[in-house]
PDB file of C-alpha atoms in Angstrom:
ATOM      1  CA  MET M 664     106.776  86.062  33.074  1.00 49.00           C
ATOM      2  CA  MET M 665     106.325  82.378  33.831  1.00 49.00           C
ATOM      3  CA  LEU M 666     107.360  83.019  37.427  1.00 50.00           C
ATOM      4  CA  HIS M 667     104.694  85.696  37.791  1.00 53.00           C
ATOM      5  CA  LYS M 668     102.047  83.368  36.355  1.00 53.00           C
ATOM      6  CA  ARG M 669     103.089  80.587  38.708  1.00 60.00           C
ATOM      7  CA  PHE M 670     102.990  82.942  41.696  1.00 53.00           C
ATOM      8  CA  LEU M 671      99.542  84.160  40.644  1.00 53.00           C
ATOM      9  CA  GLY M 672      98.312  80.571  40.357  1.00 57.00           C
ATOM     10  CA  ILE M 673      99.597  79.730  43.838  1.00 58.00           C
ATOM     11  CA  LEU M 674      97.953  82.854  45.264  1.00 52.00           C
ATOM     12  CA  VAL M 675      94.605  82.004  43.671  1.00 48.00           C
ATOM     13  CA  GLY M 676      94.868  78.427  44.963  1.00 53.00           C
ATOM     14  CA  LEU M 677      95.556  79.598  48.512  1.00 50.00           C
ATOM     15  CA  THR M 678      92.625  81.995  48.308  1.00 48.00           C
ATOM     16  CA  VAL M 679      90.288  79.204  47.207  1.00 45.00           C
ATOM     17  CA  VAL M 680      91.527  76.906  49.974  1.00 46.00           C
ATOM     18  CA  ALA M 681      91.079  79.645  52.577  1.00 44.00           C
ATOM     19  CA  ALA M 682      87.567  80.380  51.335  1.00 44.00           C
ATOM     20  CA  ALA M 683      86.681  76.680  51.408  1.00 45.00           C
ATOM     21  CA  PHE M 684      88.028  76.357  54.936  1.00 44.00           C
ATOM     22  CA  GLY M 685      86.049  79.405  56.059  1.00 43.00           C
ATOM     23  CA  GLN M 686      82.847  77.928  54.638  1.00 48.00           C
ATOM     24  CA  GLY M 687      83.279  74.369  55.887  1.00 75.00           C
ATOM     25  CA  ALA M 688      81.452  72.489  58.600  1.00 83.00           C
ATOM     26  CA  PHE M 689      80.553  75.684  60.457  1.00 89.00           C
ATOM     27  CA  SER M 690      78.239  76.534  57.570  1.00 91.00           C
ATOM     28  CA  PHE M 691      75.845  73.772  58.665  1.00 95.00           C
ATOM     29  CA  LYS M 692      72.934  75.018  60.762  1.00 95.00           C
ATOM     30  CA  ILE M 693      69.915  73.282  62.272  1.00 96.00           C
ATOM     31  CA  ASN M 694      67.148  74.862  60.230  1.00 95.00           C
ATOM     32  CA  GLU M 695      63.774  73.301  61.068  1.00 96.00           C
ATOM     33  CA  VAL M 696      62.420  70.575  63.364  1.00 97.00           C
ATOM     34  CA  VAL M 697      59.117  68.683  63.438  1.00 97.00           C
ATOM     35  CA  VAL M 698      58.540  66.474  66.499  1.00 97.00           C
ATOM     36  CA  THR M 699      55.089  64.981  65.783  1.00 96.00           C
ATOM     37  CA  ASN M 700      54.543  64.212  62.113  1.00 96.00           C
ATOM     38  CA  THR M 701      51.106  62.732  61.369  1.00 94.00           C
ATOM     39  CA  HIS M 702      50.336  63.962  57.854  1.00 90.00           C
ATOM     40  CA  GLY M 703      53.475  65.647  56.621  1.00 91.00           C
ATOM     41  CA  LEU M 704      56.753  64.483  55.132  1.00 95.00           C
ATOM     42  CA  ILE M 705      57.318  60.752  54.545  1.00 95.00           C
ATOM     43  CA  ASP M 706      60.622  58.870  54.240  1.00 95.00           C
ATOM     44  CA  GLU M 707      61.757  56.592  51.389  1.00 94.00           C
ATOM     45  CA  TYR M 708      59.700  53.773  52.892  1.00 94.00           C
ATOM     46  CA  GLY M 709      56.481  55.781  53.066  1.00 94.00           C
ATOM     47  CA  GLU M 710      56.677  56.166  56.849  1.00 95.00           C
ATOM     48  CA  ARG M 711      56.245  59.318  58.924  1.00 95.00           C
ATOM     49  CA  SER M 712      58.318  60.353  61.915  1.00 96.00           C
ATOM     50  CA  GLY M 713      59.791  63.447  63.505  1.00 96.00           C
ATOM     51  CA  TRP M 714      62.535  65.023  61.417  1.00 97.00           C
ATOM     52  CA  ILE M 715      65.427  67.485  61.609  1.00 97.00           C
ATOM     53  CA  GLU M 716      66.431  69.724  58.718  1.00 97.00           C
ATOM     54  CA  ILE M 717      70.059  70.861  58.338  1.00 96.00           C
ATOM     55  CA  ALA M 718      70.959  73.756  55.991  1.00 94.00           C
ATOM     56  CA  ASN M 719      74.227  74.553  54.244  1.00 93.00           C
ATOM     57  CA  THR M 720      74.236  78.316  54.782  1.00 89.00           C
ATOM     58  CA  SER M 721      77.337  78.983  52.676  1.00 87.00           C
ATOM     59  CA  TRP M 722      77.624  79.740  48.963  1.00 84.00           C
ATOM     60  CA  GLY M 723      79.890  76.749  48.395  1.00 86.00           C
ATOM     61  CA  THR M 724      79.405  72.983  48.359  1.00 92.00           C
ATOM     62  CA  ASN M 725      79.985  71.189  51.689  1.00 94.00           C
ATOM     63  CA  ASN M 726      79.549  67.557  52.711  1.00 96.00           C
ATOM     64  CA  ILE M 727      77.881  66.780  56.018  1.00 96.00           C
ATOM     65  CA  ARG M 728      79.122  63.183  56.055  1.00 95.00           C
ATOM     66  CA  SER M 729      80.850  62.039  59.254  1.00 95.00           C
ATOM     67  CA  CYS M 730      79.106  64.735  61.302  1.00 97.00           C
ATOM     68  CA  TYR M 731      77.018  63.793  64.349  1.00 97.00           C
ATOM     69  CA  LEU M 732      73.507  64.537  65.566  1.00 97.00           C
ATOM     70  CA  THR M 733      72.388  64.034  69.147  1.00 97.00           C
ATOM     71  CA  THR M 734      69.589  64.813  71.600  1.00 97.00           C
ATOM     72  CA  ASN M 735      71.714  63.974  74.644  1.00 97.00           C
ATOM     73  CA  ARG M 736      72.891  67.030  76.594  1.00 96.00           C
ATOM     74  CA  GLU M 737      75.628  64.933  78.164  1.00 96.00           C
ATOM     75  CA  ALA M 738      77.493  65.274  74.850  1.00 96.00           C
ATOM     76  CA  LEU M 739      78.227  68.897  75.832  1.00 96.00           C
ATOM     77  CA  ASN M 740      80.386  67.693  78.716  1.00 96.00           C
ATOM     78  CA  LYS M 741      83.909  68.806  77.811  1.00 93.00           C
ATOM     79  CA  ASP M 742      85.420  66.230  80.146  1.00 95.00           C
ATOM     80  CA  LEU M 743      84.236  63.410  77.895  1.00 96.00           C
ATOM     81  CA  SER M 744      86.715  61.802  75.552  1.00 95.00           C
ATOM     82  CA  VAL M 745      85.885  61.634  71.866  1.00 95.00           C
ATOM     83  CA  PRO M 746      84.983  57.906  71.967  1.00 95.00           C
ATOM     84  CA  GLU M 747      82.723  58.506  74.977  1.00 96.00           C
ATOM     85  CA  ARG M 748      80.990  61.416  73.256  1.00 96.00           C
ATOM     86  CA  VAL M 749      80.570  59.570  69.965  1.00 96.00           C
ATOM     87  CA  LYS M 750      78.651  56.815  71.767  1.00 96.00           C
ATOM     88  CA  LEU M 751      76.019  59.417  72.684  1.00 96.00           C
ATOM     89  CA  MET M 752      75.494  60.583  69.099  1.00 97.00           C
ATOM     90  CA  SER M 753      74.189  59.462  65.725  1.00 97.00           C
ATOM     91  CA  LEU M 754      76.722  59.391  62.874  1.00 96.00           C
ATOM     92  CA  VAL M 755      75.967  60.665  59.371  1.00 97.00           C
ATOM     93  CA  PRO M 756      77.454  57.854  57.221  1.00 95.00           C
ATOM     94  CA  LYS M 757      79.782  58.309  54.272  1.00 94.00           C
ATOM     95  CA  GLY M 758      79.146  57.168  50.724  1.00 92.00           C
ATOM     96  CA  ASP M 759      75.802  58.875  50.035  1.00 94.00           C
ATOM     97  CA  GLU M 760      75.699  61.687  47.490  1.00 95.00           C
ATOM     98  CA  ARG M 761      72.737  63.209  49.265  1.00 95.00           C
ATOM     99  CA  THR M 762      75.024  64.414  52.066  1.00 96.00           C
ATOM    100  CA  ASN M 763      76.958  66.602  49.596  1.00 96.00           C
ATOM    101  CA  LEU M 764      75.069  69.893  49.900  1.00 95.00           C
ATOM    102  CA  THR M 765      75.419  72.675  47.346  1.00 93.00           C
ATOM    103  CA  ALA M 766      75.046  76.359  48.200  1.00 90.00           C
ATOM    104  CA  GLN M 767      72.018  77.028  50.431  1.00 88.00           C
ATOM    105  CA  GLN M 768      70.821  73.432  50.061  1.00 93.00           C
ATOM    106  CA  ARG M 769      69.029  71.555  52.874  1.00 95.00           C
ATOM    107  CA  ILE M 770      68.881  67.943  53.993  1.00 96.00           C
ATOM    108  CA  VAL M 771      66.289  66.215  56.232  1.00 97.00           C
ATOM    109  CA  PHE M 772      67.120  63.470  58.756  1.00 97.00           C
ATOM    110  CA  PHE M 773      64.316  61.271  60.102  1.00 97.00           C
ATOM    111  CA  ALA M 774      64.487  60.833  63.883  1.00 97.00           C
ATOM    112  CA  ASP M 775      62.947  57.355  63.994  1.00 96.00           C
ATOM    113  CA  GLY M 776      65.670  55.419  65.855  1.00 96.00           C
ATOM    114  CA  HIS M 777      66.396  53.104  62.906  1.00 95.00           C
ATOM    115  CA  THR M 778      69.840  53.750  61.393  1.00 95.00           C
ATOM    116  CA  ASN M 779      69.535  50.456  59.533  1.00 94.00           C
ATOM    117  CA  LEU M 780      67.027  52.164  57.207  1.00 95.00           C
ATOM    118  CA  GLY M 781      69.676  54.329  55.587  1.00 95.00           C
ATOM    119  CA  THR M 782      71.839  57.440  55.706  1.00 95.00           C
ATOM    120  CA  LEU M 783      68.999  59.798  56.523  1.00 96.00           C
ATOM    121  CA  HIS M 784      67.849  57.973  59.679  1.00 97.00           C
ATOM    122  CA  THR M 785      69.116  58.634  63.221  1.00 97.00           C
ATOM    123  CA  ASN M 786      69.583  56.329  66.197  1.00 96.00           C
ATOM    124  CA  PHE M 787      67.329  58.488  68.396  1.00 97.00           C
ATOM    125  CA  THR M 788      63.731  59.715  68.416  1.00 96.00           C
ATOM    126  CA  LEU M 789      62.141  63.004  69.460  1.00 97.00           C
ATOM    127  CA  LYS M 790      59.889  63.227  72.521  1.00 95.00           C
ATOM    128  CA  GLU M 791      56.388  64.387  71.716  1.00 95.00           C
ATOM    129  CA  GLY M 792      54.875  67.117  73.899  1.00 92.00           C
ATOM    130  CA  GLU M 793      58.239  67.892  75.567  1.00 95.00           C
ATOM    131  CA  GLU M 794      61.290  70.016  75.052  1.00 96.00           C
ATOM    132  CA  ASN M 795      63.894  68.449  72.787  1.00 97.00           C
ATOM    133  CA  PHE M 796      67.543  69.378  72.837  1.00 97.00           C
ATOM    134  CA  ILE M 797      69.294  68.858  69.483  1.00 97.00           C
ATOM    135  CA  ALA M 798      72.987  69.350  68.744  1.00 97.00           C
ATOM    136  CA  LEU M 799      75.137  69.035  65.629  1.00 97.00           C
ATOM    137  CA  PHE M 800      78.822  68.091  66.035  1.00 97.00           C
ATOM    138  CA  ASP M 801      81.687  68.146  63.575  1.00 96.00           C
ATOM    139  CA  GLY M 802      83.268  64.930  62.300  1.00 95.00           C
ATOM    140  CA  ASN M 803      86.058  65.161  64.899  1.00 94.00           C
ATOM    141  CA  GLY M 804      83.494  64.291  67.557  1.00 94.00           C
ATOM    142  CA  LYS M 805      84.258  67.278  69.787  1.00 93.00           C
ATOM    143  CA  THR M 806      83.486  70.536  67.923  1.00 95.00           C
ATOM    144  CA  LEU M 807      79.940  71.788  68.430  1.00 96.00           C
ATOM    145  CA  LEU M 808      78.601  73.299  65.206  1.00 96.00           C
ATOM    146  CA  ASP M 809      75.069  74.210  66.278  1.00 96.00           C
ATOM    147  CA  SER M 810      72.466  73.418  68.934  1.00 97.00           C
ATOM    148  CA  ILE M 811      68.902  74.387  69.821  1.00 96.00           C
ATOM    149  CA  THR M 812      66.219  73.554  72.377  1.00 97.00           C
ATOM    150  CA  VAL M 813      62.872  72.900  70.696  1.00 97.00           C
ATOM    151  CA  PRO M 814      59.853  73.903  72.808  1.00 97.00           C
ATOM    152  CA  PRO M 815      56.833  71.594  73.089  1.00 96.00           C
ATOM    153  CA  LEU M 816      55.035  71.552  69.734  1.00 96.00           C
ATOM    154  CA  ALA M 817      51.559  70.549  68.614  1.00 95.00           C
ATOM    155  CA  GLU M 818      51.076  67.947  65.905  1.00 95.00           C
ATOM    156  CA  ASN M 819      52.692  68.855  62.590  1.00 95.00           C
ATOM    157  CA  GLN M 820      53.996  72.174  63.875  1.00 95.00           C
ATOM    158  CA  SER M 821      57.648  73.015  63.309  1.00 96.00           C
ATOM    159  CA  TYR M 822      60.288  75.035  65.093  1.00 96.00           C
ATOM    160  CA  ALA M 823      62.045  76.939  62.321  1.00 95.00           C
ATOM    161  CA  ARG M 824      64.947  79.307  61.806  1.00 93.00           C
ATOM    162  CA  VAL M 825      63.627  82.223  59.737  1.00 90.00           C
ATOM    163  CA  TYR M 826      65.051  85.510  58.566  1.00 85.00           C
ATOM    164  CA  ASP M 827      63.465  88.608  60.079  1.00 82.00           C
ATOM    165  CA  SER M 828      63.713  91.406  57.534  1.00 77.00           C
ATOM    166  CA  ASP M 829      62.917  93.995  60.205  1.00 79.00           C
ATOM    167  CA  SER M 830      65.833  93.149  62.493  1.00 78.00           C
ATOM    168  CA  GLU M 831      67.941  91.682  59.652  1.00 77.00           C
ATOM    169  CA  ALA M 832      68.726  88.654  61.808  1.00 83.00           C
ATOM    170  CA  TYR M 833      67.693  84.996  62.065  1.00 88.00           C
ATOM    171  CA  VAL M 834      65.122  84.135  64.706  1.00 91.00           C
ATOM    172  CA  TRP M 835      63.480  80.897  65.826  1.00 94.00           C
ATOM    173  CA  MET M 836      59.718  80.658  65.753  1.00 93.00           C
ATOM    174  CA  VAL M 837      56.925  78.093  65.804  1.00 95.00           C
ATOM    175  CA  LEU M 838      55.260  77.551  62.418  1.00 94.00           C
ATOM    176  CA  ASP M 839      51.835  76.021  61.846  1.00 93.00           C
ATOM    177  CA  ALA M 840      51.416  72.899  59.747  1.00 92.00           C
ATOM    178  CA  GLU M 841      50.605  74.802  56.548  1.00 92.00           C
ATOM    179  CA  GLU M 842      53.837  76.810  56.905  1.00 92.00           C
ATOM    180  CA  VAL M 843      56.165  73.825  57.342  1.00 94.00           C
ATOM    181  CA  THR M 844      58.671  73.633  54.466  1.00 92.00           C
ATOM    182  CA  PRO M 845      61.003  70.599  54.638  1.00 93.00           C
ATOM    183  CA  GLY M 846      63.919  70.959  52.205  1.00 90.00           C
ATOM    184  CA  ALA M 847      62.935  74.526  51.285  1.00 89.00           C
ATOM    185  CA  PRO M 848      63.361  78.066  52.669  1.00 87.00           C
ATOM    186  CA  ASN M 849      61.391  78.650  55.844  1.00 86.00           C
ATOM    187  CA  ALA M 850      58.676  81.282  55.672  1.00 75.00           C
ATOM    188  CA  GLY M 851      56.046  82.220  58.187  1.00 63.00           C
ATOM    189  CA  GLN M 852      54.044  85.175  59.513  1.00 53.00           C
ATOM    190  CA  GLY M 853      55.404  87.525  56.883  1.00 51.00           C
ATOM    191  CA  LYS M 854      59.031  86.647  57.615  1.00 56.00           C
ATOM    192  CA  VAL M 855      61.307  85.194  54.969  1.00 53.00           C
ATOM    193  CA  GLN M 856      64.325  83.057  55.700  1.00 52.00           C
ATOM    194  CA  ASP M 857      66.719  85.136  53.634  1.00 55.00           C
ATOM    195  CA  LYS M 858      66.792  87.812  50.977  1.00 60.00           C
ATOM    196  CA  VAL M 859      67.739  85.251  48.337  1.00 63.00           C
ATOM    197  CA  ALA M 860      64.434  83.442  48.774  1.00 58.00           C
ATOM    198  CA  GLU M 861      62.581  86.736  48.635  1.00 57.00           C
ATOM    199  CA  PHE M 862      64.404  87.673  45.453  1.00 63.00           C
ATOM    200  CA  LYS M 863      63.526  84.310  43.907  1.00 61.00           C
ATOM    201  CA  GLU M 864      59.857  84.891  44.653  1.00 55.00           C
ATOM    202  CA  LYS M 865      59.923  88.276  42.959  1.00 59.00           C
ATOM    203  CA  ASP M 866      62.040  87.060  40.027  1.00 65.00           C
ATOM    204  CA  PRO M 867      61.042  83.419  39.398  1.00 63.00           C
ATOM    205  CA  TYR M 868      62.510  83.322  35.861  1.00 65.00           C
ATOM    206  CA  GLY M 869      65.815  84.964  36.766  1.00 71.00           C
ATOM    207  CA  ILE M 870      65.403  87.835  34.298  1.00 80.00           C
ATOM    208  CA  ALA M 871      66.370  90.541  36.781  1.00 78.00           C
ATOM    209  CA  MET M 872      69.266  88.431  38.031  1.00 77.00           C
ATOM    210  CA  SER M 873      70.557  87.999  34.463  1.00 84.00           C
ATOM    211  CA  ILE M 874      70.317  91.728  33.801  1.00 88.00           C
ATOM    212  CA  MET M 875      72.132  92.489  37.041  1.00 84.00           C
ATOM    213  CA  ALA M 876      74.849  89.937  36.289  1.00 87.00           C
ATOM    214  CA  MET M 877      75.397  91.285  32.775  1.00 90.00           C
ATOM    215  CA  GLY M 878      75.418  94.819  34.139  1.00 90.00           C
ATOM    216  CA  VAL M 879      78.116  93.916  36.649  1.00 90.00           C
ATOM    217  CA  VAL M 880      80.207  92.162  33.981  1.00 92.00           C
ATOM    218  CA  PHE M 881      79.933  94.977  31.454  1.00 90.00           C
ATOM    219  CA  GLY M 882      80.538  97.548  34.184  1.00 91.00           C
ATOM    220  CA  CYS M 883      83.760  95.801  35.161  1.00 92.00           C
ATOM    221  CA  LEU M 884      84.827  95.541  31.519  1.00 92.00           C
ATOM    222  CA  LEU M 885      84.101  99.231  30.985  1.00 92.00           C
ATOM    223  CA  ALA M 886      86.089 100.145  34.094  1.00 93.00           C
ATOM    224  CA  LEU M 887      89.021  98.049  32.874  1.00 93.00           C
ATOM    225  CA  TYR M 888      88.815  99.652  29.418  1.00 92.00           C
ATOM    226  CA  VAL M 889      88.865 103.169  30.854  1.00 93.00           C
ATOM    227  CA  PHE M 890      91.709 102.277  33.218  1.00 93.00           C
ATOM    228  CA  PHE M 891      93.942 100.825  30.508  1.00 92.00           C
ATOM    229  CA  ARG M 892      93.147 103.691  28.116  1.00 91.00           C
ATOM    230  CA  LEU M 893      94.155 106.261  30.727  1.00 92.00           C
ATOM    231  CA  PHE M 894      97.171 104.200  31.733  1.00 91.00           C
ATOM    232  CA  GLY M 895      98.308 103.892  28.108  1.00 90.00           C
ATOM    233  CA  TYR M 896      97.816 107.612  27.552  1.00 90.00           C
ATOM    234  CA  ALA M 897      99.890 108.407  30.661  1.00 91.00           C
ATOM    235  CA  VAL M 898     102.693 106.065  29.591  1.00 90.00           C
ATOM    236  CA  THR M 899     102.726 107.538  26.071  1.00 91.00           C
ATOM    237  CA  LEU M 900     102.807 111.087  27.434  1.00 91.00           C
ATOM    238  CA  VAL M 901     105.697 110.304  29.769  1.00 91.00           C
ATOM    239  CA  SER M 902     107.613 108.652  26.918  1.00 89.00           C
ATOM    240  CA  LYS M 903     107.064 111.638  24.636  1.00 90.00           C
ATOM    241  CA  MET M 904     108.235 114.065  27.320  1.00 91.00           C
ATOM    242  CA  ALA M 905     111.367 111.968  27.883  1.00 90.00           C
ATOM    243  CA  ARG M 906     112.103 111.941  24.145  1.00 89.00           C
ATOM    244  CA  VAL M 907     111.576 115.708  23.894  1.00 88.00           C
ATOM    245  CA  ARG M 908     113.983 116.315  26.770  1.00 89.00           C
ATOM    246  CA  ALA M 909     116.566 114.022  25.194  1.00 88.00           C
ATOM    247  CA  ILE M 910     116.245 115.752  21.794  1.00 89.00           C
ATOM    248  CA  ARG M 911     116.575 119.177  23.400  1.00 88.00           C
ATOM    249  CA  ALA M 912     119.687 118.088  25.285  1.00 86.00           C
ATOM    250  CA  VAL M 913     121.284 116.757  22.084  1.00 83.00           C
ATOM    251  CA  ARG M 914     120.345 119.941  20.216  1.00 85.00           C
ATOM    252  CA  ASP M 915     121.840 122.159  22.940  1.00 84.00           C
ATOM    253  CA  GLN M 916     125.064 120.174  22.870  1.00 83.00           C
ATOM    254  CA  ALA M 917     125.176 120.428  19.080  1.00 80.00           C
ATOM    255  CA  ASP M 918     124.627 124.206  19.212  1.00 79.00           C
ATOM    256  CA  LYS M 919     127.407 124.584  21.762  1.00 77.00           C
ATOM    257  CA  ALA M 920     129.737 122.473  19.660  1.00 74.00           C
ATOM    258  CA  ALA M 921     128.929 124.549  16.564  1.00 76.00           C
ATOM    259  CA  VAL M 922     129.592 127.825  18.399  1.00 72.00           C
ATOM    260  CA  MET M 923     132.855 126.523  19.787  1.00 69.00           C
ATOM    261  CA  ALA M 924     133.935 125.324  16.339  1.00 67.00           C
ATOM    262  CA  LYS M 925     133.085 128.666  14.787  1.00 70.00           C
ATOM    263  CA  GLN M 926     134.890 130.622  17.488  1.00 64.00           C
ATOM    264  CA  GLY M 927     137.889 128.332  17.189  1.00 62.00           C
ATOM    265  CA  MET M 928     138.172 129.021  13.485  1.00 62.00           C
ATOM    266  CA  GLU M 929     137.882 132.766  13.999  1.00 62.00           C
ATOM    267  CA  THR M 930     140.445 132.863  16.807  1.00 57.00           C
ATOM    268  CA  LYS M 931     142.741 130.232  15.238  1.00 57.00           C
ATOM    269  CA  GLY M 932     142.387 127.878  18.129  1.00 55.00           C
ATOM    270  CA  VAL M 933     142.862 130.452  20.897  1.00 56.00           C
ATOM    271  CA  ASP M 934     140.312 130.383  23.644  1.00 61.00           C
ATOM    272  CA  MET M 935     137.809 133.177  23.167  1.00 65.00           C
ATOM    273  CA  LYS M 936     138.211 134.475  26.722  1.00 68.00           C
ATOM    274  CA  VAL M 937     142.010 134.776  26.356  1.00 68.00           C
ATOM    275  CA  TYR M 938     141.572 136.342  22.947  1.00 65.00           C
ATOM    276  CA  MET M 939     139.207 138.975  24.322  1.00 73.00           C
ATOM    277  CA  ALA M 940     141.499 139.695  27.309  1.00 75.00           C
ATOM    278  CA  VAL M 941     144.486 140.340  25.035  1.00 72.00           C
ATOM    279  CA  ILE M 942     142.463 142.672  22.836  1.00 76.00           C
ATOM    280  CA  ALA M 943     141.188 144.573  25.886  1.00 78.00           C
ATOM    281  CA  MET M 944     144.716 144.999  27.231  1.00 77.00           C
ATOM    282  CA  ALA M 945     145.960 146.241  23.876  1.00 75.00           C
ATOM    283  CA  LEU M 946     143.145 148.758  23.640  1.00 76.00           C
ATOM    284  CA  ARG M 947     143.904 150.016  27.145  1.00 74.00           C
ATOM    285  CA  ASP M 948     147.579 150.441  26.351  1.00 71.00           C
ATOM    286  CA  TYR M 949     146.715 152.283  23.188  1.00 68.00           C
ATOM    287  CA  GLU M 950     144.294 154.666  24.843  1.00 70.00           C
ATOM    288  CA  GLU M 951     146.654 155.498  27.735  1.00 70.00           C
ATOM    289  CA  ASP M 952     149.696 155.717  25.442  1.00 63.00           C
ATOM    290  CA  VAL M 953     151.871 153.568  27.693  1.00 57.00           C
ATOM    291  CA  HIS M 954     153.368 151.461  24.952  1.00 54.00           C
ATOM    292  CA  ASP M 955     156.883 152.377  23.733  1.00 55.00           C
ATOM    293  CA  VAL M 956     158.390 151.878  20.315  1.00 55.00           C
ATOM    294  CA  GLU M 957     159.985 148.567  21.128  1.00 56.00           C
ATOM    295  CA  SER M 958     158.425 145.578  19.475  1.00 57.00           C
ATOM    296  CA  ASN M 959     156.787 142.964  21.649  1.00 58.00           C
ATOM    297  CA  VAL M 960     157.522 145.017  24.835  1.00 57.00           C
ATOM    298  CA  LEU M 961     154.988 146.631  27.081  1.00 55.00           C
ATOM    299  CA  THR M 962     156.288 149.442  29.316  1.00 56.00           C
ATOM    300  CA  TYR M 963     154.277 150.647  32.303  1.00 51.00           C
ATOM    301  CA  HIS M 964     155.048 154.069  33.878  1.00 53.00           C
ATOM    302  CA  THR M 965     153.977 154.699  37.424  1.00 49.00           C
ATOM    303  CA  GLU M 966     155.230 156.942  40.240  1.00 54.00           C
ATOM    304  CA  GLU M 967     153.119 155.339  42.885  1.00 54.00           C
ATOM    305  CA  HIS M 968     154.351 152.511  45.029  1.00 55.00           C
ATOM    306  CA  SER M 969     153.338 149.169  43.553  1.00 54.00           C
ATOM    307  CA  GLU M 970     154.605 145.712  43.206  1.00 56.00           C
ATOM    308  CA  TRP M 971     156.358 146.742  39.998  1.00 52.00           C
ATOM    309  CA  ASN M 972     158.812 149.096  41.792  1.00 56.00           C
ATOM    310  CA  ALA M 973     158.915 147.460  45.218  1.00 58.00           C
ATOM    311  CA  LYS M 974     162.529 147.086  46.371  1.00 59.00           C
ATOM    312  CA  GLY M 975     161.742 143.764  47.991  1.00 57.00           C
ATOM    313  CA  TYR M 976     161.300 142.252  44.572  1.00 56.00           C
ATOM    314  CA  THR M 977     164.766 143.511  43.446  1.00 57.00           C
ATOM    315  CA  MET M 978     166.705 141.996  46.318  1.00 57.00           C
ATOM    316  CA  ARG M 979     168.363 138.674  45.826  1.00 59.00           C
ATOM    317  CA  GLU M 980     168.833 138.057  49.536  1.00 61.00           C
ATOM    318  CA  TRP M 981     167.064 139.328  52.631  1.00 59.00           C
ATOM    319  CA  PRO M 982     169.239 141.801  54.626  1.00 58.00           C
ATOM    320  CA  GLU M 983     170.687 140.491  57.851  1.00 58.00           C
TER     321      GLU M 983
END
């Protein structure tokens, strides 16, 4: 029993590790970009600059520390060594709890060229009125996680990744200033980033979600109850059938033993088949009157050739 529990624990642990690996760094996606920020989001110092929003698209917690952001296309060159590529990028420092993103959480990095201002500041800036290439690399300095090319944008516009409910896919689109949503789900022109955000809008207090969750739990419990009831009934039925068969077998053996005992007493230990054969032979002899007056002697009269009068049986030696 302990071995089974230990095996189950190991299996659950491996499943959790595999799930965590599957929802690791590749869950980070560039989510929204503002190039010219004149009256929008401000940093911790009250300053405005272009910014880049990264989203954790998984349903688990992932840390974006040690990842890299860059606007230099040269970083895509596969011939570069890791140290050469890292020089072209901006590192997300360790040691800041804000980089630890829970499920579906977002983080904003200010592209102001001043990394000395803190974790959320990059060593590059965005070019106003031009295309801007942006890439996100894993902490190993060589794995590309995501990249986009931002078209020229007007002041305070954003280039956002939104969920199109018609095509059921994510698309990039330009959002006006009033539709910009740093740190929140992107929504614009009737399109919602994901169905979760839409559900939250329709159920702000979580009542429907609670009912659904309880329904799922009670449904699973009911299914388990029915399963174990049926399973127990099947096991009980099989056990009863096995007991009935065993009892019948014992009863049959007892009946046979009783019959044999009774027959043995009636025939004084002689086998019933032998007893019946002797009686049948005696009856035949009596009916055909072939028995003589001698005691314990049976005499058979026959004129036909048979083994009883064959001369071969009377010879002691074969004739030469």
